[in-house]
Amino acid sequence: MTTSILETKPMTSEQLILAETDGAVGVITLNRPKVLNALNPELMHQLAEQMEAFDHDESIYVIVLAGSERAFAAGADIGDMADRSTIEMYMRDQFATWERVKKIKKPIVAAVSGFALGGGCELMMHCDVIIASDTSQIGQPEINLGVMPGAGGTQRLTKAIGKAQAMDVILTGRFLSATEALDAGLVSRVVPVEHFFTEALKVAKKMATKGPIALRLAKEAVLKAHEMHLSEGLEYERKLFYILFATEDQKEGMHAFMEKRKPEFKGK
Ligand code: HXC
């Protein structure tokens, strides 16, 4: 069988991700258990499509992205890349799909357990709140394959945990334990493995009780902290803060506080 170098679209209808909803939370589960959720272009395409579908769905406020207990994702699919040439890798432009995930506006909660390696760690870092099980092993072991991170690992990991620790992880290929990742600021919370998914869902549901416009704008502002200098970032934050005074949710939130009742946000 010959494979087109422009092949970026799914070739099968196999469900490499599963999607369901729980109230205002959209849940996506990676579904390639036999290869520890290795991320091939087909899986990434299905993931981007589903994330965008949830992002456009007005009834969904927060997205959960989960792997299995054994693996969030053990990286990009090595078998899919092993014999590709530079031109093939360049022309298939697989990072265009990752850009689609980066552009999701609603908050994404990652439910991480087991291996989050290479592209798996990079996908985890595309999420906003990361709930990790105490069995998590997180790293960028591309160096063992004669390559290096390509979906943001050198940049996002360095911003998350600092140069010295990022160099250690990327240049030695060693895995961080869940507690090391927590101490380094790479994950948000560590929980017992049996609760990793339910805790992530609980966090997402709690977030989903907040005003959805405020959630989106707060996510946008925090992400700008990676890209802007402090004074520009502060200016950006201030503008988003002012914008929220045009929402009904701001009036509802502040009046509910004064009236000592729970707010009922409408996303307006
Ligand atoms: C393809 C993978 C895979 C991967 C695991 N498998 N990781 N297949 N791509 N990234 C497959 C194995 O081949 C094996 O298939 C099955 O999953 C179970 O894995 P085992 O190795 O048998 O399990 P275990 O001994 O528990 O070891 C787990 C592991 C190891 C430590 C996670 O599998 C591993 O080192 N995987 C590779 C991790 C890695 O290097 N990731 C970075 C990839 S490069 P069979 O058929 O034998 O049962 C990358 C670049 C990103 O991510 C660039 C941007 C896209």
PDB file of N, CA and C in Angstrom, residues 94-180:
ATOM      1  N   GLN A  94       1.321  17.905  10.660  1.00  0.00           N
ATOM      2  CA  GLN A  94       0.463  17.391  11.722  1.00  0.00           C
ATOM      3  C   GLN A  94       0.235  18.406  12.847  1.00  0.00           C
ATOM      4  N   PHE A  95       1.113  19.393  12.929  1.00  0.00           N
ATOM      5  CA  PHE A  95       0.956  20.348  14.030  1.00  0.00           C
ATOM      6  C   PHE A  95      -0.221  21.296  13.817  1.00  0.00           C
ATOM      7  N   ALA A  96      -0.738  21.331  12.574  1.00  0.00           N
ATOM      8  CA  ALA A  96      -1.943  22.137  12.325  1.00  0.00           C
ATOM      9  C   ALA A  96      -3.091  21.642  13.215  1.00  0.00           C
ATOM     10  N   THR A  97      -3.149  20.338  13.440  1.00  0.00           N
ATOM     11  CA  THR A  97      -4.210  19.791  14.292  1.00  0.00           C
ATOM     12  C   THR A  97      -3.989  20.203  15.739  1.00  0.00           C
ATOM     13  N   TRP A  98      -2.723  20.201  16.161  1.00  0.00           N
ATOM     14  CA  TRP A  98      -2.413  20.637  17.531  1.00  0.00           C
ATOM     15  C   TRP A  98      -2.795  22.106  17.722  1.00  0.00           C
ATOM     16  N   GLU A  99      -2.603  22.908  16.673  1.00  0.00           N
ATOM     17  CA  GLU A  99      -2.980  24.326  16.755  1.00  0.00           C
ATOM     18  C   GLU A  99      -4.481  24.460  17.021  1.00  0.00           C
ATOM     19  N   ARG A 100      -5.264  23.554  16.445  1.00  0.00           N
ATOM     20  CA  ARG A 100      -6.718  23.600  16.672  1.00  0.00           C
ATOM     21  C   ARG A 100      -7.033  23.338  18.146  1.00  0.00           C
ATOM     22  N   VAL A 101      -6.290  22.433  18.752  1.00  0.00           N
ATOM     23  CA  VAL A 101      -6.508  22.150  20.187  1.00  0.00           C
ATOM     24  C   VAL A 101      -6.094  23.373  21.011  1.00  0.00           C
ATOM     25  N   LYS A 102      -4.995  24.000  20.595  1.00  0.00           N
ATOM     26  CA  LYS A 102      -4.507  25.186  21.313  1.00  0.00           C
ATOM     27  C   LYS A 102      -5.556  26.306  21.306  1.00  0.00           C
ATOM     28  N   LYS A 103      -6.368  26.348  20.228  1.00  0.00           N
ATOM     29  CA  LYS A 103      -7.316  27.470  20.086  1.00  0.00           C
ATOM     30  C   LYS A 103      -8.637  27.255  20.819  1.00  0.00           C
ATOM     31  N   ILE A 104      -8.818  26.123  21.480  1.00  0.00           N
ATOM     32  CA  ILE A 104     -10.072  25.881  22.203  1.00  0.00           C
ATOM     33  C   ILE A 104     -10.225  26.943  23.293  1.00  0.00           C
ATOM     34  N   LYS A 105     -11.401  27.562  23.335  1.00  0.00           N
ATOM     35  CA  LYS A 105     -11.584  28.695  24.253  1.00  0.00           C
ATOM     36  C   LYS A 105     -12.108  28.286  25.624  1.00  0.00           C
ATOM     37  N   LYS A 106     -12.827  27.177  25.664  1.00  0.00           N
ATOM     38  CA  LYS A 106     -13.376  26.763  26.973  1.00  0.00           C
ATOM     39  C   LYS A 106     -12.286  26.079  27.791  1.00  0.00           C
ATOM     40  N   PRO A 107     -12.388  26.142  29.120  1.00  0.00           N
ATOM     41  CA  PRO A 107     -11.377  25.490  29.960  1.00  0.00           C
ATOM     42  C   PRO A 107     -11.363  23.980  29.730  1.00  0.00           C
ATOM     43  N   ILE A 108     -10.153  23.424  29.726  1.00  0.00           N
ATOM     44  CA  ILE A 108      -9.989  21.972  29.565  1.00  0.00           C
ATOM     45  C   ILE A 108      -9.331  21.433  30.831  1.00  0.00           C
ATOM     46  N   VAL A 109      -9.987  20.450  31.448  1.00  0.00           N
ATOM     47  CA  VAL A 109      -9.422  19.782  32.619  1.00  0.00           C
ATOM     48  C   VAL A 109      -8.856  18.450  32.154  1.00  0.00           C
ATOM     49  N   ALA A 110      -7.559  18.205  32.427  1.00  0.00           N
ATOM     50  CA  ALA A 110      -6.964  16.923  32.047  1.00  0.00           C
ATOM     51  C   ALA A 110      -7.088  15.951  33.209  1.00  0.00           C
ATOM     52  N   ALA A 111      -7.533  14.730  32.895  1.00  0.00           N
ATOM     53  CA  ALA A 111      -7.565  13.641  33.882  1.00  0.00           C
ATOM     54  C   ALA A 111      -6.427  12.700  33.503  1.00  0.00           C
ATOM     55  N   VAL A 112      -5.319  12.814  34.236  1.00  0.00           N
ATOM     56  CA  VAL A 112      -4.077  12.141  33.843  1.00  0.00           C
ATOM     57  C   VAL A 112      -3.759  11.011  34.820  1.00  0.00           C
ATOM     58  N   SER A 113      -3.394   9.850  34.261  1.00  0.00           N
ATOM     59  CA  SER A 113      -2.901   8.749  35.089  1.00  0.00           C
ATOM     60  C   SER A 113      -1.897   7.960  34.268  1.00  0.00           C
ATOM     61  N   GLY A 114      -0.959   7.304  34.945  1.00  0.00           N
ATOM     62  CA  GLY A 114       0.026   6.498  34.229  1.00  0.00           C
ATOM     63  C   GLY A 114       0.940   7.372  33.388  1.00  0.00           C
ATOM     64  N   PHE A 115       1.220   6.907  32.161  1.00  0.00           N
ATOM     65  CA  PHE A 115       2.205   7.595  31.320  1.00  0.00           C
ATOM     66  C   PHE A 115       1.631   8.832  30.633  1.00  0.00           C
ATOM     67  N   ALA A 116       2.325   9.941  30.782  1.00  0.00           N
ATOM     68  CA  ALA A 116       2.048  11.139  29.972  1.00  0.00           C
ATOM     69  C   ALA A 116       3.412  11.540  29.428  1.00  0.00           C
ATOM     70  N   LEU A 117       3.728  10.995  28.264  1.00  0.00           N
ATOM     71  CA  LEU A 117       5.097  11.087  27.743  1.00  0.00           C
ATOM     72  C   LEU A 117       5.123  11.727  26.363  1.00  0.00           C
ATOM     73  N   GLY A 118       6.203  12.452  26.091  1.00  0.00           N
ATOM     74  CA  GLY A 118       6.378  13.029  24.762  1.00  0.00           C
ATOM     75  C   GLY A 118       5.154  13.844  24.367  1.00  0.00           C
ATOM     76  N   GLY A 119       4.556  13.487  23.222  1.00  0.00           N
ATOM     77  CA  GLY A 119       3.339  14.179  22.798  1.00  0.00           C
ATOM     78  C   GLY A 119       2.227  14.087  23.830  1.00  0.00           C
ATOM     79  N   GLY A 120       2.252  13.044  24.667  1.00  0.00           N
ATOM     80  CA  GLY A 120       1.246  12.913  25.732  1.00  0.00           C
ATOM     81  C   GLY A 120       1.424  13.991  26.783  1.00  0.00           C
ATOM     82  N   CYS A 121       2.683  14.271  27.114  1.00  0.00           N
ATOM     83  CA  CYS A 121       2.965  15.362  28.059  1.00  0.00           C
ATOM     84  C   CYS A 121       2.612  16.700  27.408  1.00  0.00           C
ATOM     85  N   GLU A 122       2.910  16.805  26.116  1.00  0.00           N
ATOM     86  CA  GLU A 122       2.609  18.062  25.406  1.00  0.00           C
ATOM     87  C   GLU A 122       1.093  18.281  25.302  1.00  0.00           C
ATOM     88  N   LEU A 123       0.351  17.197  25.089  1.00  0.00           N
ATOM     89  CA  LEU A 123      -1.109  17.325  25.044  1.00  0.00           C
ATOM     90  C   LEU A 123      -1.644  17.722  26.425  1.00  0.00           C
ATOM     91  N   MET A 124      -1.086  17.101  27.447  1.00  0.00           N
ATOM     92  CA  MET A 124      -1.467  17.447  28.828  1.00  0.00           C
ATOM     93  C   MET A 124      -1.240  18.942  29.070  1.00  0.00           C
ATOM     94  N   MET A 125      -0.125  19.454  28.549  1.00  0.00           N
ATOM     95  CA  MET A 125       0.189  20.876  28.770  1.00  0.00           C
ATOM     96  C   MET A 125      -0.683  21.800  27.925  1.00  0.00           C
ATOM     97  N   HIS A 126      -1.437  21.262  26.959  1.00  0.00           N
ATOM     98  CA  HIS A 126      -2.434  22.070  26.247  1.00  0.00           C
ATOM     99  C   HIS A 126      -3.685  22.266  27.119  1.00  0.00           C
ATOM    100  N   CYS A 127      -3.789  21.466  28.190  1.00  0.00           N
ATOM    101  CA  CYS A 127      -4.971  21.567  29.067  1.00  0.00           C
ATOM    102  C   CYS A 127      -4.720  22.642  30.122  1.00  0.00           C
ATOM    103  N   ASP A 128      -5.801  23.068  30.781  1.00  0.00           N
ATOM    104  CA  ASP A 128      -5.691  24.223  31.672  1.00  0.00           C
ATOM    105  C   ASP A 128      -5.523  23.841  33.130  1.00  0.00           C
ATOM    106  N   VAL A 129      -6.302  22.863  33.584  1.00  0.00           N
ATOM    107  CA  VAL A 129      -6.162  22.362  34.954  1.00  0.00           C
ATOM    108  C   VAL A 129      -5.813  20.887  34.813  1.00  0.00           C
ATOM    109  N   ILE A 130      -4.782  20.448  35.523  1.00  0.00           N
ATOM    110  CA  ILE A 130      -4.315  19.064  35.331  1.00  0.00           C
ATOM    111  C   ILE A 130      -4.453  18.302  36.646  1.00  0.00           C
ATOM    112  N   ILE A 131      -5.360  17.329  36.643  1.00  0.00           N
ATOM    113  CA  ILE A 131      -5.548  16.461  37.804  1.00  0.00           C
ATOM    114  C   ILE A 131      -4.792  15.168  37.500  1.00  0.00           C
ATOM    115  N   ALA A 132      -3.775  14.874  38.318  1.00  0.00           N
ATOM    116  CA  ALA A 132      -2.921  13.719  38.036  1.00  0.00           C
ATOM    117  C   ALA A 132      -3.062  12.672  39.132  1.00  0.00           C
ATOM    118  N   SER A 133      -3.078  11.400  38.723  1.00  0.00           N
ATOM    119  CA  SER A 133      -3.112  10.332  39.725  1.00  0.00           C
ATOM    120  C   SER A 133      -1.719  10.181  40.332  1.00  0.00           C
ATOM    121  N   ASP A 134      -1.677   9.562  41.513  1.00  0.00           N
ATOM    122  CA  ASP A 134      -0.372   9.390  42.167  1.00  0.00           C
ATOM    123  C   ASP A 134       0.514   8.369  41.452  1.00  0.00           C
ATOM    124  N   THR A 135      -0.009   7.720  40.421  1.00  0.00           N
ATOM    125  CA  THR A 135       0.807   6.785  39.627  1.00  0.00           C
ATOM    126  C   THR A 135       1.329   7.429  38.337  1.00  0.00           C
ATOM    127  N   SER A 136       1.079   8.707  38.172  1.00  0.00           N
ATOM    128  CA  SER A 136       1.479   9.350  36.913  1.00  0.00           C
ATOM    129  C   SER A 136       2.993   9.352  36.741  1.00  0.00           C
ATOM    130  N   GLN A 137       3.429   9.143  35.489  1.00  0.00           N
ATOM    131  CA  GLN A 137       4.846   9.279  35.129  1.00  0.00           C
ATOM    132  C   GLN A 137       4.897  10.199  33.917  1.00  0.00           C
ATOM    133  N   ILE A 138       5.533  11.340  34.123  1.00  0.00           N
ATOM    134  CA  ILE A 138       5.417  12.408  33.128  1.00  0.00           C
ATOM    135  C   ILE A 138       6.807  12.757  32.597  1.00  0.00           C
ATOM    136  N   GLY A 139       6.927  12.839  31.278  1.00  0.00           N
ATOM    137  CA  GLY A 139       8.245  13.155  30.744  1.00  0.00           C
ATOM    138  C   GLY A 139       8.242  13.441  29.266  1.00  0.00           C
ATOM    139  N   GLN A 140       9.422  13.785  28.783  1.00  0.00           N
ATOM    140  CA  GLN A 140       9.634  14.062  27.357  1.00  0.00           C
ATOM    141  C   GLN A 140      10.796  13.168  26.906  1.00  0.00           C
ATOM    142  N   PRO A 141      10.524  11.859  26.683  1.00  0.00           N
ATOM    143  CA  PRO A 141      11.630  10.941  26.396  1.00  0.00           C
ATOM    144  C   PRO A 141      12.050  10.878  24.928  1.00  0.00           C
ATOM    145  N   GLU A 142      11.689  11.888  24.117  1.00  0.00           N
ATOM    146  CA  GLU A 142      12.031  11.864  22.693  1.00  0.00           C
ATOM    147  C   GLU A 142      13.535  11.692  22.467  1.00  0.00           C
ATOM    148  N   ILE A 143      14.341  12.172  23.429  1.00  0.00           N
ATOM    149  CA  ILE A 143      15.800  12.116  23.277  1.00  0.00           C
ATOM    150  C   ILE A 143      16.262  10.662  23.115  1.00  0.00           C
ATOM    151  N   ASN A 144      15.505   9.731  23.720  1.00  0.00           N
ATOM    152  CA  ASN A 144      15.848   8.304  23.599  1.00  0.00           C
ATOM    153  C   ASN A 144      15.612   7.777  22.185  1.00  0.00           C
ATOM    154  N   LEU A 145      14.832   8.518  21.400  1.00  0.00           N
ATOM    155  CA  LEU A 145      14.500   8.086  20.035  1.00  0.00           C
ATOM    156  C   LEU A 145      15.342   8.825  19.003  1.00  0.00           C
ATOM    157  N   GLY A 146      16.273   9.631  19.463  1.00  0.00           N
ATOM    158  CA  GLY A 146      17.100  10.403  18.529  1.00  0.00           C
ATOM    159  C   GLY A 146      16.429  11.662  18.029  1.00  0.00           C
ATOM    160  N   VAL A 147      15.340  12.055  18.688  1.00  0.00           N
ATOM    161  CA  VAL A 147      14.690  13.321  18.316  1.00  0.00           C
ATOM    162  C   VAL A 147      14.502  14.194  19.555  1.00  0.00           C
ATOM    163  N   MET A 148      13.608  15.133  19.482  1.00  0.00           N
ATOM    164  CA  MET A 148      13.346  16.065  20.589  1.00  0.00           C
ATOM    165  C   MET A 148      11.862  16.401  20.566  1.00  0.00           C
ATOM    166  N   PRO A 149      11.356  17.054  21.583  1.00  0.00           N
ATOM    167  CA  PRO A 149       9.921  17.426  21.573  1.00  0.00           C
ATOM    168  C   PRO A 149       9.596  18.305  20.363  1.00  0.00           C
ATOM    169  N   GLY A 150       8.387  18.145  19.820  1.00  0.00           N
ATOM    170  CA  GLY A 150       8.010  18.925  18.647  1.00  0.00           C
ATOM    171  C   GLY A 150       6.647  19.579  18.752  1.00  0.00           C
ATOM    172  N   ALA A 151       5.892  19.245  19.799  1.00  0.00           N
ATOM    173  CA  ALA A 151       4.548  19.839  19.935  1.00  0.00           C
ATOM    174  C   ALA A 151       4.511  20.783  21.141  1.00  0.00           C
ATOM    175  N   GLY A 152       5.610  21.490  21.324  1.00  0.00           N
ATOM    176  CA  GLY A 152       5.619  22.531  22.352  1.00  0.00           C
ATOM    177  C   GLY A 152       6.372  22.188  23.624  1.00  0.00           C
ATOM    178  N   GLY A 153       6.909  20.977  23.720  1.00  0.00           N
ATOM    179  CA  GLY A 153       7.529  20.536  24.968  1.00  0.00           C
ATOM    180  C   GLY A 153       8.675  21.413  25.445  1.00  0.00           C
ATOM    181  N   THR A 154       9.541  21.822  24.532  1.00  0.00           N
ATOM    182  CA  THR A 154      10.693  22.628  24.987  1.00  0.00           C
ATOM    183  C   THR A 154      10.231  23.991  25.503  1.00  0.00           C
ATOM    184  N   GLN A 155       9.101  24.475  24.987  1.00  0.00           N
ATOM    185  CA  GLN A 155       8.630  25.801  25.382  1.00  0.00           C
ATOM    186  C   GLN A 155       7.707  25.739  26.604  1.00  0.00           C
ATOM    187  N   ARG A 156       6.663  24.918  26.502  1.00  0.00           N
ATOM    188  CA  ARG A 156       5.675  24.895  27.597  1.00  0.00           C
ATOM    189  C   ARG A 156       6.260  24.286  28.869  1.00  0.00           C
ATOM    190  N   LEU A 157       7.067  23.216  28.714  1.00  0.00           N
ATOM    191  CA  LEU A 157       7.626  22.608  29.923  1.00  0.00           C
ATOM    192  C   LEU A 157       8.566  23.601  30.622  1.00  0.00           C
ATOM    193  N   THR A 158       9.356  24.307  29.823  1.00  0.00           N
ATOM    194  CA  THR A 158      10.303  25.275  30.404  1.00  0.00           C
ATOM    195  C   THR A 158       9.548  26.393  31.132  1.00  0.00           C
ATOM    196  N   LYS A 159       8.463  26.857  30.501  1.00  0.00           N
ATOM    197  CA  LYS A 159       7.686  27.905  31.172  1.00  0.00           C
ATOM    198  C   LYS A 159       7.020  27.362  32.433  1.00  0.00           C
ATOM    199  N   ALA A 160       6.642  26.084  32.405  1.00  0.00           N
ATOM    200  CA  ALA A 160       5.941  25.514  33.564  1.00  0.00           C
ATOM    201  C   ALA A 160       6.886  25.218  34.717  1.00  0.00           C
ATOM    202  N   ILE A 161       8.062  24.648  34.430  1.00  0.00           N
ATOM    203  CA  ILE A 161       8.884  24.174  35.555  1.00  0.00           C
ATOM    204  C   ILE A 161      10.268  24.824  35.616  1.00  0.00           C
ATOM    205  N   GLY A 162      10.556  25.703  34.664  1.00  0.00           N
ATOM    206  CA  GLY A 162      11.844  26.406  34.698  1.00  0.00           C
ATOM    207  C   GLY A 162      12.918  25.675  33.905  1.00  0.00           C
ATOM    208  N   LYS A 163      13.976  26.436  33.568  1.00  0.00           N
ATOM    209  CA  LYS A 163      15.011  25.913  32.666  1.00  0.00           C
ATOM    210  C   LYS A 163      15.745  24.701  33.238  1.00  0.00           C
ATOM    211  N   ALA A 164      16.171  24.774  34.486  1.00  0.00           N
ATOM    212  CA  ALA A 164      17.020  23.706  35.026  1.00  0.00           C
ATOM    213  C   ALA A 164      16.283  22.367  35.026  1.00  0.00           C
ATOM    214  N   GLN A 165      15.027  22.391  35.464  1.00  0.00           N
ATOM    215  CA  GLN A 165      14.277  21.138  35.515  1.00  0.00           C
ATOM    216  C   GLN A 165      13.870  20.669  34.127  1.00  0.00           C
ATOM    217  N   ALA A 166      13.535  21.614  33.249  1.00  0.00           N
ATOM    218  CA  ALA A 166      13.143  21.229  31.880  1.00  0.00           C
ATOM    219  C   ALA A 166      14.335  20.593  31.160  1.00  0.00           C
ATOM    220  N   MET A 167      15.499  21.167  31.334  1.00  0.00           N
ATOM    221  CA  MET A 167      16.705  20.599  30.710  1.00  0.00           C
ATOM    222  C   MET A 167      16.926  19.179  31.227  1.00  0.00           C
ATOM    223  N   ASP A 168      16.779  18.986  32.510  1.00  0.00           N
ATOM    224  CA  ASP A 168      16.959  17.664  33.120  1.00  0.00           C
ATOM    225  C   ASP A 168      15.998  16.659  32.474  1.00  0.00           C
ATOM    226  N   VAL A 169      14.720  17.032  32.396  1.00  0.00           N
ATOM    227  CA  VAL A 169      13.700  16.115  31.866  1.00  0.00           C
ATOM    228  C   VAL A 169      13.923  15.861  30.372  1.00  0.00           C
ATOM    229  N   ILE A 170      14.197  16.906  29.614  1.00  0.00           N
ATOM    230  CA  ILE A 170      14.272  16.777  28.142  1.00  0.00           C
ATOM    231  C   ILE A 170      15.598  16.142  27.699  1.00  0.00           C
ATOM    232  N   LEU A 171      16.689  16.472  28.388  1.00  0.00           N
ATOM    233  CA  LEU A 171      17.999  15.970  27.935  1.00  0.00           C
ATOM    234  C   LEU A 171      18.326  14.580  28.477  1.00  0.00           C
ATOM    235  N   THR A 172      17.718  14.189  29.583  1.00  0.00           N
ATOM    236  CA  THR A 172      17.965  12.826  30.086  1.00  0.00           C
ATOM    237  C   THR A 172      16.814  11.884  29.733  1.00  0.00           C
ATOM    238  N   GLY A 173      15.651  12.423  29.425  1.00  0.00           N
ATOM    239  CA  GLY A 173      14.492  11.591  29.118  1.00  0.00           C
ATOM    240  C   GLY A 173      13.866  10.964  30.351  1.00  0.00           C
ATOM    241  N   ARG A 174      14.260  11.439  31.543  1.00  0.00           N
ATOM    242  CA  ARG A 174      13.725  10.816  32.755  1.00  0.00           C
ATOM    243  C   ARG A 174      12.266  11.214  32.986  1.00  0.00           C
ATOM    244  N   PHE A 175      11.560  10.345  33.704  1.00  0.00           N
ATOM    245  CA  PHE A 175      10.156  10.631  34.002  1.00  0.00           C
ATOM    246  C   PHE A 175      10.038  11.299  35.373  1.00  0.00           C
ATOM    247  N   LEU A 176       9.148  12.265  35.483  1.00  0.00           N
ATOM    248  CA  LEU A 176       8.826  12.868  36.780  1.00  0.00           C
ATOM    249  C   LEU A 176       7.700  12.056  37.413  1.00  0.00           C
ATOM    250  N   SER A 177       7.803  11.836  38.708  1.00  0.00           N
ATOM    251  CA  SER A 177       6.681  11.224  39.426  1.00  0.00           C
ATOM    252  C   SER A 177       5.592  12.286  39.603  1.00  0.00           C
ATOM    253  N   ALA A 178       4.433  11.837  40.045  1.00  0.00           N
ATOM    254  CA  ALA A 178       3.328  12.780  40.253  1.00  0.00           C
ATOM    255  C   ALA A 178       3.707  13.861  41.269  1.00  0.00           C
ATOM    256  N   THR A 179       4.368  13.452  42.353  1.00  0.00           N
ATOM    257  CA  THR A 179       4.712  14.458  43.375  1.00  0.00           C
ATOM    258  C   THR A 179       5.779  15.417  42.868  1.00  0.00           C
ATOM    259  N   GLU A 180       6.737  14.887  42.089  1.00  0.00           N
ATOM    260  CA  GLU A 180       7.739  15.800  41.509  1.00  0.00           C
ATOM    261  C   GLU A 180       7.049  16.806  40.588  1.00  0.00           C
TER     262      GLU A 180
END
